[in-house]
């Protein structure tokens, strides 16, 4: 039996001994019940910072938790050694993550700048001006602004990336419209569609990142909201272009959304019942 399975088995045995469900233990540790389930099945490992709190919640020593071997009386000196080892390992992991993050940012920024430079040089060499290159250059810059928070930030990455998207989406679309032969579409179609899409993304961010709800339940809510987004986008396009609404398509979208949401919700409830056992 590998180390993860030993620790996972120890977590499961002690949790059941204390009469706790996976969800109750997860709430005390401020993690998801899915994480606890992975630990117990040997498919994951508790975070270094979580181990001391996990040991305390389970009523065992850290050495006992990590070794999977019961101790009659844990020695204070052993606990201090384990604690120091965990703190050192945590520092090493943080340093490696920081170096990796800096490397990824450097490579991404360099590649993006080179791509923008190549587009600009080629465009200027052919037309003695910046024409078509404005589109890829602005798109690359926009992508960099959205991806940077996902890579660089330590906390709330998704929310910060979504905030960057919210701030820069309209300026990006304005640049596209100004340099496009087709104009007059930003205010009647681009802005409303962007706002509806952003509202949907913010709801998803809140559901999946800031609630403790089952992921299947979050996905079912997302599917319930999908037809409303589809209807709103269809309405905006129809009004902007003067075309009729696609009522059959919208009805099918509602039916598919309801059916998919029901399936996802039932799967989530079934998994929750299994974890309570």
C-alpha positions as CSV (number, residue, x, y, z in Angstrom):
1,X,0.0,0.0,0.0
2,X,1.5,3.4,-1.0
3,X,1.8,6.3,1.3
4,X,-1.2,8.2,0.1
5,X,-3.4,5.1,0.7
6,X,-2.0,4.7,4.2
7,X,-2.8,8.3,5.1
8,X,-6.1,8.1,3.3
9,X,-7.1,5.0,5.2
10,X,-6.1,6.6,8.5
11,X,-8.2,9.7,7.7
12,X,-11.2,7.6,6.8
13,X,-10.9,5.3,9.9
14,X,-10.5,8.2,12.3
15,X,-13.3,10.2,10.7
16,X,-15.7,7.4,11.0
17,X,-14.5,6.7,14.5
18,X,-15.5,10.3,15.4
19,X,-18.8,9.9,13.6
20,X,-18.1,12.6,11.1
21,X,-19.1,12.7,7.4
22,X,-16.7,13.8,4.7
23,X,-18.7,17.1,4.4
24,X,-18.4,17.8,8.1
25,X,-14.7,17.2,8.1
26,X,-14.3,19.3,4.9
27,X,-16.2,22.2,6.5
28,X,-13.9,22.2,9.5
29,X,-10.9,22.2,7.3
30,X,-12.3,24.8,4.9
31,X,-11.9,22.5,1.9
32,X,-14.4,20.7,-0.3
33,X,-15.8,17.2,0.5
34,X,-14.5,16.2,-2.9
35,X,-10.9,16.9,-1.6
36,X,-11.5,14.7,1.5
37,X,-12.9,12.0,-0.7
38,X,-9.8,12.1,-2.9
39,X,-7.6,11.8,0.2
40,X,-9.4,8.8,1.5
41,X,-9.3,7.0,-1.9
42,X,-5.6,7.7,-2.3
43,X,-6.1,10.0,-5.3
44,X,-4.7,13.1,-3.6
45,X,-2.7,14.3,-0.6
46,X,-3.6,16.9,2.0
47,X,-1.9,20.3,1.6
48,X,1.1,20.8,3.8
49,X,-0.7,23.6,5.7
50,X,-3.8,21.4,6.2
51,X,-2.0,18.5,7.9
52,X,-1.6,20.1,11.4
53,X,-5.3,21.2,11.4
54,X,-6.4,17.8,10.0
55,X,-4.5,16.0,12.7
56,X,-6.0,18.1,15.4
57,X,-9.6,17.6,14.0
58,X,-9.0,13.9,13.9
59,X,-7.5,13.8,17.4
60,X,-4.2,12.2,16.3
61,X,-0.6,13.5,16.2
62,X,0.9,14.6,12.9
63,X,3.4,11.8,13.1
64,X,0.6,9.3,13.5
65,X,-1.4,10.8,10.7
66,X,1.6,10.8,8.3
67,X,2.9,7.3,9.2
68,X,-0.5,5.7,9.5
69,X,0.7,3.9,12.6
70,X,-1.1,4.4,15.9
71,X,0.9,6.0,18.8
72,X,0.2,5.4,22.4
73,X,1.8,8.6,23.5
74,X,3.3,11.0,20.9
75,X,6.6,12.6,22.0
76,X,6.6,16.4,21.9
77,X,10.0,16.4,20.3
78,X,8.7,14.3,17.5
79,X,5.8,16.6,16.9
80,X,8.2,19.6,16.7
81,X,10.4,17.8,14.2
82,X,7.4,17.0,12.1
83,X,6.1,20.6,12.3
84,X,9.5,22.0,11.3
85,X,9.8,19.6,8.4
86,X,6.3,20.6,7.2
87,X,7.1,24.3,7.4
88,X,10.4,23.8,5.5
89,X,8.6,21.7,2.8
90,X,6.0,24.4,2.6
91,X,8.7,27.0,2.0
92,X,10.3,24.9,-0.7
93,X,7.0,24.3,-2.5
94,X,6.2,28.1,-2.4
95,X,9.6,28.9,-3.8
96,X,9.2,26.4,-6.7
97,X,5.7,27.7,-7.4
98,X,7.0,31.3,-7.5
99,X,9.9,30.4,-9.9
100,X,7.5,28.5,-12.1
101,X,5.0,31.3,-12.2
102,X,7.8,33.9,-13.0
103,X,9.0,31.6,-15.8
104,X,5.5,31.1,-17.3
105,X,4.9,34.9,-17.2
106,X,8.2,35.6,-18.8
107,X,7.7,33.1,-21.6
108,X,4.1,34.2,-22.2
109,X,5.0,37.9,-22.3
110,X,8.0,37.3,-24.6
111,X,6.0,35.2,-27.0
112,X,3.1,37.7,-27.1
113,X,5.5,40.7,-27.6
114,X,7.3,38.9,-30.4
115,X,3.9,38.0,-32.1
116,X,2.8,41.7,-31.8
117,X,6.1,42.9,-33.2
118,X,6.1,40.5,-36.1
119,X,2.5,41.5,-37.0
120,X,3.4,45.2,-36.9
121,X,6.6,44.8,-38.9
122,X,4.9,42.7,-41.6
123,X,1.9,45.1,-41.9
124,X,4.1,48.2,-42.1
125,X,6.4,46.6,-44.6
126,X,3.4,45.8,-46.9
127,X,1.3,48.9,-46.4
128,X,3.7,51.5,-44.9
129,X,1.1,51.8,-42.1
130,X,-0.7,49.7,-39.5
131,X,-3.8,48.3,-41.0
132,X,-4.8,44.7,-40.4
133,X,-2.2,44.2,-37.7
134,X,-4.3,46.3,-35.3
135,X,-6.7,43.4,-34.9
136,X,-4.1,40.7,-33.8
137,X,-2.1,43.2,-31.8
138,X,-5.1,44.4,-29.8
139,X,-6.4,40.8,-29.4
140,X,-3.0,39.6,-28.1
141,X,-2.8,42.5,-25.7
142,X,-6.4,41.8,-24.5
143,X,-5.5,38.1,-24.0
144,X,-2.4,39.1,-22.0
145,X,-4.5,41.3,-19.7
146,X,-7.0,38.6,-19.0
147,X,-4.5,35.7,-18.6
148,X,-2.0,37.6,-16.3
149,X,-4.2,37.5,-13.2
150,X,-4.8,33.8,-13.7
151,X,-1.1,33.1,-13.7
152,X,0.3,35.7,-11.4
153,X,-2.2,36.2,-8.6
154,X,-2.1,33.9,-5.6
155,X,-5.7,34.3,-4.5
156,X,-9.0,34.9,-6.3
157,X,-7.4,34.3,-9.6
158,X,-10.6,33.6,-11.5
159,X,-12.4,36.6,-10.1
160,X,-9.4,38.9,-10.9
161,X,-9.2,37.6,-14.4
162,X,-12.9,38.1,-14.8
163,X,-12.6,41.6,-13.5
164,X,-9.9,42.3,-16.1
165,X,-12.1,40.9,-18.8
166,X,-15.0,43.2,-17.5
167,X,-12.8,46.3,-17.6
168,X,-11.1,45.7,-21.0
169,X,-13.8,44.0,-23.1
170,X,-15.6,47.2,-24.2
171,X,-12.3,49.1,-25.0
172,X,-11.2,46.1,-27.0
173,X,-14.4,45.9,-29.0
174,X,-14.2,49.7,-29.6
175,X,-10.7,49.3,-31.1
176,X,-12.1,46.6,-33.4
177,X,-15.1,48.7,-34.5
178,X,-12.9,51.8,-35.1
179,X,-10.6,49.9,-37.3
180,X,-13.3,47.8,-39.0
181,X,-15.1,48.7,-42.3
182,X,-18.4,47.8,-40.6
183,X,-19.3,50.3,-37.8
184,X,-22.3,51.1,-35.7
185,X,-22.6,47.7,-34.0
186,X,-20.8,48.3,-30.7
187,X,-23.5,50.2,-28.8
188,X,-26.6,48.3,-30.1
189,X,-25.1,44.8,-30.1
190,X,-21.5,44.6,-28.8
191,X,-22.0,46.2,-25.4
192,X,-25.4,44.6,-24.4
193,X,-24.1,41.1,-25.5
194,X,-20.9,41.7,-23.6
195,X,-22.7,42.7,-20.4
196,X,-25.0,39.7,-20.6
197,X,-22.1,37.3,-21.1
198,X,-20.1,38.9,-18.3
199,X,-23.1,38.7,-15.9
200,X,-23.3,35.0,-16.7
201,X,-19.6,34.5,-16.1
202,X,-19.7,36.3,-12.8
203,X,-22.6,34.1,-11.7
204,X,-20.5,31.0,-12.6
205,X,-17.5,32.4,-10.8
206,X,-19.5,32.9,-7.7
207,X,-21.1,29.4,-7.9
208,X,-17.9,27.5,-8.5
209,X,-15.4,29.6,-6.5
210,X,-17.2,31.1,-3.6
211,X,-20.0,28.7,-2.6
212,X,-19.6,25.3,-0.9
213,X,-22.3,23.8,-2.9
214,X,-21.8,20.5,-4.7
215,X,-20.2,21.1,-8.1
216,X,-22.9,19.1,-9.8
217,X,-25.5,21.4,-8.3
218,X,-23.5,24.5,-9.4
219,X,-23.4,23.0,-12.9
220,X,-27.2,22.4,-12.9
221,X,-27.8,26.1,-12.0
222,X,-25.4,27.1,-14.8
223,X,-27.4,25.0,-17.3
224,X,-30.7,26.5,-16.0
225,X,-29.3,30.0,-16.7
226,X,-28.0,29.1,-20.1
227,X,-31.3,29.4,-22.0
228,X,-31.9,32.9,-20.5
229,X,-28.5,33.9,-21.8
230,X,-29.2,32.4,-25.2
231,X,-32.6,34.2,-25.4
232,X,-31.0,37.5,-24.4
233,X,-28.3,37.3,-27.0
234,X,-30.8,36.3,-29.6
235,X,-33.0,39.3,-28.7
236,X,-30.1,41.7,-28.9
237,X,-28.9,40.4,-32.3
238,X,-32.5,40.4,-33.7
239,X,-33.1,44.0,-32.6
240,X,-29.7,45.2,-33.9
241,X,-30.0,43.5,-37.3
242,X,-33.8,43.7,-37.7
243,X,-34.1,40.0,-38.0
244,X,-36.9,37.8,-36.5
245,X,-36.3,35.9,-33.3
246,X,-35.4,32.2,-33.4
247,X,-38.3,31.0,-31.2
248,X,-37.9,27.3,-32.1
249,X,-34.2,27.4,-31.2
250,X,-34.9,29.2,-28.0
251,X,-37.5,26.6,-27.0
252,X,-35.1,23.8,-27.7
253,X,-32.5,25.6,-25.7
254,X,-34.8,25.8,-22.7
255,X,-35.8,22.1,-22.9
256,X,-32.2,21.0,-23.2
257,X,-31.1,23.2,-20.3
258,X,-33.9,21.9,-18.1
259,X,-33.2,18.3,-18.9
260,X,-29.4,18.7,-18.5
261,X,-29.9,20.6,-15.2
262,X,-32.1,17.9,-13.8
263,X,-29.6,15.1,-14.7
264,X,-26.7,17.1,-13.2
265,X,-28.7,17.9,-10.0
266,X,-29.7,14.2,-9.5
267,X,-26.1,13.0,-10.0
268,X,-25.0,15.6,-7.4
269,X,-27.6,14.5,-4.8
270,X,-26.7,10.8,-5.4
271,X,-23.1,11.5,-4.7
272,X,-23.9,13.5,-1.6
273,X,-25.9,10.5,-0.2
274,X,-23.0,8.2,-0.9
275,X,-20.6,10.5,1.0
276,X,-23.0,10.5,4.0
277,X,-22.5,6.8,4.4
